[in-house]
Amino acid sequence: MAILDLDMMNMGNRARRAVRGLKTQMAGMDPSISLASASDTVLRIVGKRGFSDIKSCNVGVPVASTIPSTAGKENEGKGKDERSLADMMKDESSAGDEGIMKMVAKVGRWWYTRCYEMGVAPDGDSRSIFNDAQLLNECETWNASFKLVVAYAQKPVVGRRRTLSV
């Protein structure tokens, strides 16, 4: 399982307000939506359903790239970095690390927007909290990251008993 939580880790004040506003909008649209930690909820339900050997790991996916732009000088005049992820991974310079960090942060923001903002904002990306440059700067300064929980569980050995209620 891969579970992306609504709350982020290491949020600053601006990010905390943006997430709180998003939660308020979600609750206003459907009061039955649980705004608790999705990963905690899913793992608790999996345990209650009889799965065993539950293992989980929290992974911080960066909201904004945090590697200083030393590679910017190396790539000056070259325009936008159009290399593939495989090419960036082969590159052992700081330019490769910066490119990977930017790509991972961009995918993280895309995933978060699809999971949590698309149902709230009628026009999708145009109202994303990540369109705020100051919020992204704050996230970079605070090293904010999305909480991604990667987990697995062993299926139950004995299936749940079905009983007929009369």
PDB file of C-alpha atoms in Angstrom:
ATOM      1  CA  MET A   1       0.000   0.000   0.000  1.00  0.00           C
ATOM      2  CA  ALA A   2       1.095   3.551  -0.647  1.00  0.00           C
ATOM      3  CA  ILE A   3      -0.917   6.121   1.316  1.00  0.00           C
ATOM      4  CA  LEU A   4      -0.433   9.870   0.908  1.00  0.00           C
ATOM      5  CA  ASP A   5      -1.633  11.847   3.929  1.00  0.00           C
ATOM      6  CA  LEU A   6      -3.415  15.195   3.776  1.00  0.00           C
ATOM      7  CA  ASP A   7      -1.149  16.728   6.422  1.00  0.00           C
ATOM      8  CA  MET A   8       2.483  17.440   5.595  1.00  0.00           C
ATOM      9  CA  MET A   9       5.546  17.098   7.779  1.00  0.00           C
ATOM     10  CA  ASN A  10       7.542  20.194   8.852  1.00  0.00           C
ATOM     11  CA  MET A  11       4.880  22.675   7.779  1.00  0.00           C
ATOM     12  CA  GLY A  12       5.368  26.380   8.315  1.00  0.00           C
ATOM     13  CA  ASN A  13       2.538  28.790   9.174  1.00  0.00           C
ATOM     14  CA  ARG A  14       1.546  29.487   5.558  1.00  0.00           C
ATOM     15  CA  ALA A  15       1.387  25.783   4.675  1.00  0.00           C
ATOM     16  CA  ARG A  16      -0.506  24.991   7.875  1.00  0.00           C
ATOM     17  CA  ARG A  17      -3.118  27.674   7.024  1.00  0.00           C
ATOM     18  CA  ALA A  18      -3.412  26.384   3.435  1.00  0.00           C
ATOM     19  CA  VAL A  19      -3.941  22.793   4.581  1.00  0.00           C
ATOM     20  CA  ARG A  20      -6.435  23.927   7.248  1.00  0.00           C
ATOM     21  CA  GLY A  21      -8.342  25.857   4.562  1.00  0.00           C
ATOM     22  CA  LEU A  22      -8.352  22.773   2.343  1.00  0.00           C
ATOM     23  CA  LYS A  23      -9.683  20.667   5.228  1.00  0.00           C
ATOM     24  CA  THR A  24     -12.401  23.258   5.904  1.00  0.00           C
ATOM     25  CA  GLN A  25     -13.477  23.181   2.249  1.00  0.00           C
ATOM     26  CA  MET A  26     -13.525  19.370   2.234  1.00  0.00           C
ATOM     27  CA  ALA A  27     -15.589  19.235   5.434  1.00  0.00           C
ATOM     28  CA  GLY A  28     -17.973  21.840   4.021  1.00  0.00           C
ATOM     29  CA  MET A  29     -18.556  19.766   0.901  1.00  0.00           C
ATOM     30  CA  ASP A  30     -19.087  16.492   2.768  1.00  0.00           C
ATOM     31  CA  PRO A  31     -19.206  16.456   6.593  1.00  0.00           C
ATOM     32  CA  SER A  32     -18.832  12.657   6.630  1.00  0.00           C
ATOM     33  CA  ILE A  33     -15.267  12.850   5.249  1.00  0.00           C
ATOM     34  CA  SER A  34     -12.686  11.912   7.857  1.00  0.00           C
ATOM     35  CA  LEU A  35      -9.888  14.454   8.069  1.00  0.00           C
ATOM     36  CA  ALA A  36      -7.790  12.244  10.350  1.00  0.00           C
ATOM     37  CA  SER A  37      -4.518  10.758   9.147  1.00  0.00           C
ATOM     38  CA  ALA A  38      -5.375   8.535   6.168  1.00  0.00           C
ATOM     39  CA  SER A  39      -2.424   6.233   6.814  1.00  0.00           C
ATOM     40  CA  ASP A  40      -3.334   5.705  10.486  1.00  0.00           C
ATOM     41  CA  THR A  41      -6.950   5.028   9.537  1.00  0.00           C
ATOM     42  CA  VAL A  42      -6.106   2.544   6.766  1.00  0.00           C
ATOM     43  CA  LEU A  43      -3.545   0.662   8.869  1.00  0.00           C
ATOM     44  CA  ARG A  44      -5.999   0.463  11.806  1.00  0.00           C
ATOM     45  CA  ILE A  45      -8.751  -0.928   9.519  1.00  0.00           C
ATOM     46  CA  VAL A  46      -6.362  -3.443   7.956  1.00  0.00           C
ATOM     47  CA  GLY A  47      -5.425  -4.661  11.442  1.00  0.00           C
ATOM     48  CA  LYS A  48      -9.072  -4.941  12.505  1.00  0.00           C
ATOM     49  CA  ARG A  49      -9.874  -6.979   9.391  1.00  0.00           C
ATOM     50  CA  GLY A  50      -7.474  -9.700  10.534  1.00  0.00           C
ATOM     51  CA  PHE A  51      -4.380  -8.941   8.478  1.00  0.00           C
ATOM     52  CA  SER A  52      -1.157  -9.741  10.293  1.00  0.00           C
ATOM     53  CA  ASP A  53       2.534  -8.840  10.108  1.00  0.00           C
ATOM     54  CA  ILE A  54       1.691  -5.233   9.256  1.00  0.00           C
ATOM     55  CA  LYS A  55       4.836  -3.280   8.446  1.00  0.00           C
ATOM     56  CA  SER A  56       4.932   0.367   7.488  1.00  0.00           C
ATOM     57  CA  CYS A  57       7.494   3.019   6.686  1.00  0.00           C
ATOM     58  CA  ASN A  58       7.033   6.801   6.568  1.00  0.00           C
ATOM     59  CA  VAL A  59       8.653   8.419   3.550  1.00  0.00           C
ATOM     60  CA  GLY A  60       9.014  12.164   3.238  1.00  0.00           C
ATOM     61  CA  VAL A  61       8.399  13.322  -0.327  1.00  0.00           C
ATOM     62  CA  PRO A  62       9.707  16.884  -0.730  1.00  0.00           C
ATOM     63  CA  VAL A  63       7.170  19.614  -1.424  1.00  0.00           C
ATOM     64  CA  ALA A  64       9.826  21.846  -3.009  1.00  0.00           C
ATOM     65  CA  SER A  65      13.393  21.142  -4.057  1.00  0.00           C
ATOM     66  CA  THR A  66      15.869  21.960  -1.314  1.00  0.00           C
ATOM     67  CA  ILE A  67      19.263  21.388  -2.918  1.00  0.00           C
ATOM     68  CA  PRO A  68      21.113  24.689  -3.452  1.00  0.00           C
ATOM     69  CA  SER A  69      21.253  25.646  -7.090  1.00  0.00           C
ATOM     70  CA  THR A  70      24.953  25.079  -7.796  1.00  0.00           C
ATOM     71  CA  ALA A  71      23.909  23.176 -10.877  1.00  0.00           C
ATOM     72  CA  GLY A  72      22.264  26.301 -12.235  1.00  0.00           C
ATOM     73  CA  LYS A  73      25.679  27.654 -13.172  1.00  0.00           C
ATOM     74  CA  GLU A  74      26.607  24.366 -14.853  1.00  0.00           C
ATOM     75  CA  ASN A  75      23.433  24.443 -16.971  1.00  0.00           C
ATOM     76  CA  GLU A  76      23.427  28.179 -17.726  1.00  0.00           C
ATOM     77  CA  GLY A  77      22.299  28.908 -21.237  1.00  0.00           C
ATOM     78  CA  LYS A  78      21.109  25.341 -21.758  1.00  0.00           C
ATOM     79  CA  GLY A  79      17.444  26.122 -20.992  1.00  0.00           C
ATOM     80  CA  LYS A  80      15.114  23.689 -19.295  1.00  0.00           C
ATOM     81  CA  ASP A  81      16.540  20.315 -18.202  1.00  0.00           C
ATOM     82  CA  GLU A  82      14.828  17.805 -20.511  1.00  0.00           C
ATOM     83  CA  ARG A  83      16.704  14.697 -19.344  1.00  0.00           C
ATOM     84  CA  SER A  84      14.903  11.534 -18.293  1.00  0.00           C
ATOM     85  CA  LEU A  85      14.993  10.256 -14.732  1.00  0.00           C
ATOM     86  CA  ALA A  86      17.343   7.460 -15.819  1.00  0.00           C
ATOM     87  CA  ASP A  87      19.760  10.024 -17.299  1.00  0.00           C
ATOM     88  CA  MET A  88      19.619  12.107 -14.120  1.00  0.00           C
ATOM     89  CA  MET A  89      20.343   9.043 -11.977  1.00  0.00           C
ATOM     90  CA  LYS A  90      23.447   8.289 -14.061  1.00  0.00           C
ATOM     91  CA  ASP A  91      24.652  11.864 -13.597  1.00  0.00           C
ATOM     92  CA  GLU A  92      26.798  11.924 -10.455  1.00  0.00           C
ATOM     93  CA  SER A  93      27.104  15.714 -10.375  1.00  0.00           C
ATOM     94  CA  SER A  94      24.979  18.074  -8.308  1.00  0.00           C
ATOM     95  CA  ALA A  95      22.968  18.810 -11.474  1.00  0.00           C
ATOM     96  CA  GLY A  96      21.653  15.243 -11.434  1.00  0.00           C
ATOM     97  CA  ASP A  97      20.671  15.476  -7.761  1.00  0.00           C
ATOM     98  CA  GLU A  98      18.936  18.813  -8.293  1.00  0.00           C
ATOM     99  CA  GLY A  99      17.032  17.476 -11.298  1.00  0.00           C
ATOM    100  CA  ILE A 100      15.869  14.404  -9.395  1.00  0.00           C
ATOM    101  CA  MET A 101      14.782  16.492  -6.402  1.00  0.00           C
ATOM    102  CA  LYS A 102      12.800  18.870  -8.628  1.00  0.00           C
ATOM    103  CA  MET A 103      11.143  15.979 -10.455  1.00  0.00           C
ATOM    104  CA  VAL A 104      10.205  14.165  -7.227  1.00  0.00           C
ATOM    105  CA  ALA A 105       8.795  17.377  -5.699  1.00  0.00           C
ATOM    106  CA  LYS A 106       6.787  18.098  -8.854  1.00  0.00           C
ATOM    107  CA  VAL A 107       5.309  14.573  -8.877  1.00  0.00           C
ATOM    108  CA  GLY A 108       4.541  14.858  -5.138  1.00  0.00           C
ATOM    109  CA  ARG A 109       2.643  18.117  -5.661  1.00  0.00           C
ATOM    110  CA  TRP A 110       0.793  16.614  -8.644  1.00  0.00           C
ATOM    111  CA  TRP A 111      -0.226  13.552  -6.604  1.00  0.00           C
ATOM    112  CA  TYR A 112      -1.321  15.645  -3.602  1.00  0.00           C
ATOM    113  CA  THR A 113      -3.387  17.911  -5.878  1.00  0.00           C
ATOM    114  CA  ARG A 114      -5.087  14.917  -7.504  1.00  0.00           C
ATOM    115  CA  CYS A 115      -5.822  13.247  -4.175  1.00  0.00           C
ATOM    116  CA  TYR A 116      -7.001  16.225  -2.143  1.00  0.00           C
ATOM    117  CA  GLU A 117      -7.574  19.362  -4.204  1.00  0.00           C
ATOM    118  CA  MET A 118      -9.356  18.185  -7.355  1.00  0.00           C
ATOM    119  CA  GLY A 119     -12.662  17.523  -5.614  1.00  0.00           C
ATOM    120  CA  VAL A 120     -12.576  20.856  -3.792  1.00  0.00           C
ATOM    121  CA  ALA A 121     -11.474  23.260  -6.515  1.00  0.00           C
ATOM    122  CA  PRO A 122     -13.910  23.271  -9.438  1.00  0.00           C
ATOM    123  CA  ASP A 123     -11.231  24.429 -11.890  1.00  0.00           C
ATOM    124  CA  GLY A 124      -8.507  22.009 -10.733  1.00  0.00           C
ATOM    125  CA  ASP A 125      -4.890  23.201 -10.771  1.00  0.00           C
ATOM    126  CA  SER A 126      -5.673  26.911 -11.083  1.00  0.00           C
ATOM    127  CA  ARG A 127      -6.652  27.055  -7.393  1.00  0.00           C
ATOM    128  CA  SER A 128      -3.976  24.706  -6.065  1.00  0.00           C
ATOM    129  CA  ILE A 129      -2.288  25.765  -2.845  1.00  0.00           C
ATOM    130  CA  PHE A 130       1.013  25.176  -4.662  1.00  0.00           C
ATOM    131  CA  ASN A 131       0.410  28.090  -7.054  1.00  0.00           C
ATOM    132  CA  ASP A 132       1.530  30.325  -4.163  1.00  0.00           C
ATOM    133  CA  ALA A 133       5.261  31.055  -4.641  1.00  0.00           C
ATOM    134  CA  GLN A 134       5.574  32.186  -1.013  1.00  0.00           C
ATOM    135  CA  LEU A 135       4.146  28.870   0.177  1.00  0.00           C
ATOM    136  CA  LEU A 136       6.675  26.962  -1.946  1.00  0.00           C
ATOM    137  CA  ASN A 137       9.500  29.135  -0.623  1.00  0.00           C
ATOM    138  CA  GLU A 138       8.355  28.451   2.935  1.00  0.00           C
ATOM    139  CA  CYS A 139       8.186  24.707   2.208  1.00  0.00           C
ATOM    140  CA  GLU A 140      11.717  24.824   0.818  1.00  0.00           C
ATOM    141  CA  THR A 141      12.984  26.754   3.861  1.00  0.00           C
ATOM    142  CA  TRP A 142      11.286  24.401   6.340  1.00  0.00           C
ATOM    143  CA  ASN A 143      12.152  21.260   4.317  1.00  0.00           C
ATOM    144  CA  ALA A 144       8.444  20.442   4.268  1.00  0.00           C
ATOM    145  CA  SER A 145       7.508  17.065   2.878  1.00  0.00           C
ATOM    146  CA  PHE A 146       4.426  15.055   2.084  1.00  0.00           C
ATOM    147  CA  LYS A 147       3.857  12.098   4.403  1.00  0.00           C
ATOM    148  CA  LEU A 148       3.812   8.993   2.256  1.00  0.00           C
ATOM    149  CA  VAL A 149       3.309   5.739   4.130  1.00  0.00           C
ATOM    150  CA  VAL A 150       4.405   2.589   2.376  1.00  0.00           C
ATOM    151  CA  ALA A 151       3.039  -0.542   4.048  1.00  0.00           C
ATOM    152  CA  TYR A 152       2.295  -4.187   3.573  1.00  0.00           C
ATOM    153  CA  ALA A 153       0.331  -6.784   5.513  1.00  0.00           C
ATOM    154  CA  GLN A 154      -0.034 -10.558   5.438  1.00  0.00           C
ATOM    155  CA  LYS A 155      -3.483 -11.734   4.471  1.00  0.00           C
ATOM    156  CA  PRO A 156      -5.469 -13.470   7.198  1.00  0.00           C
ATOM    157  CA  VAL A 157      -4.801 -17.219   7.514  1.00  0.00           C
ATOM    158  CA  VAL A 158      -8.386 -17.937   8.524  1.00  0.00           C
ATOM    159  CA  GLY A 159     -11.070 -16.102   6.618  1.00  0.00           C
ATOM    160  CA  ARG A 160     -13.698 -14.134   8.464  1.00  0.00           C
ATOM    161  CA  ARG A 161     -16.672 -16.227   9.492  1.00  0.00           C
ATOM    162  CA  ARG A 162     -19.900 -15.328   7.828  1.00  0.00           C
ATOM    163  CA  THR A 163     -22.964 -15.788   9.960  1.00  0.00           C
ATOM    164  CA  LEU A 164     -26.525 -15.659   8.904  1.00  0.00           C
ATOM    165  CA  SER A 165     -28.668 -13.436  11.022  1.00  0.00           C
ATOM    166  CA  VAL A 166     -32.146 -14.725  11.433  1.00  0.00           C
TER     167      VAL A 166
END
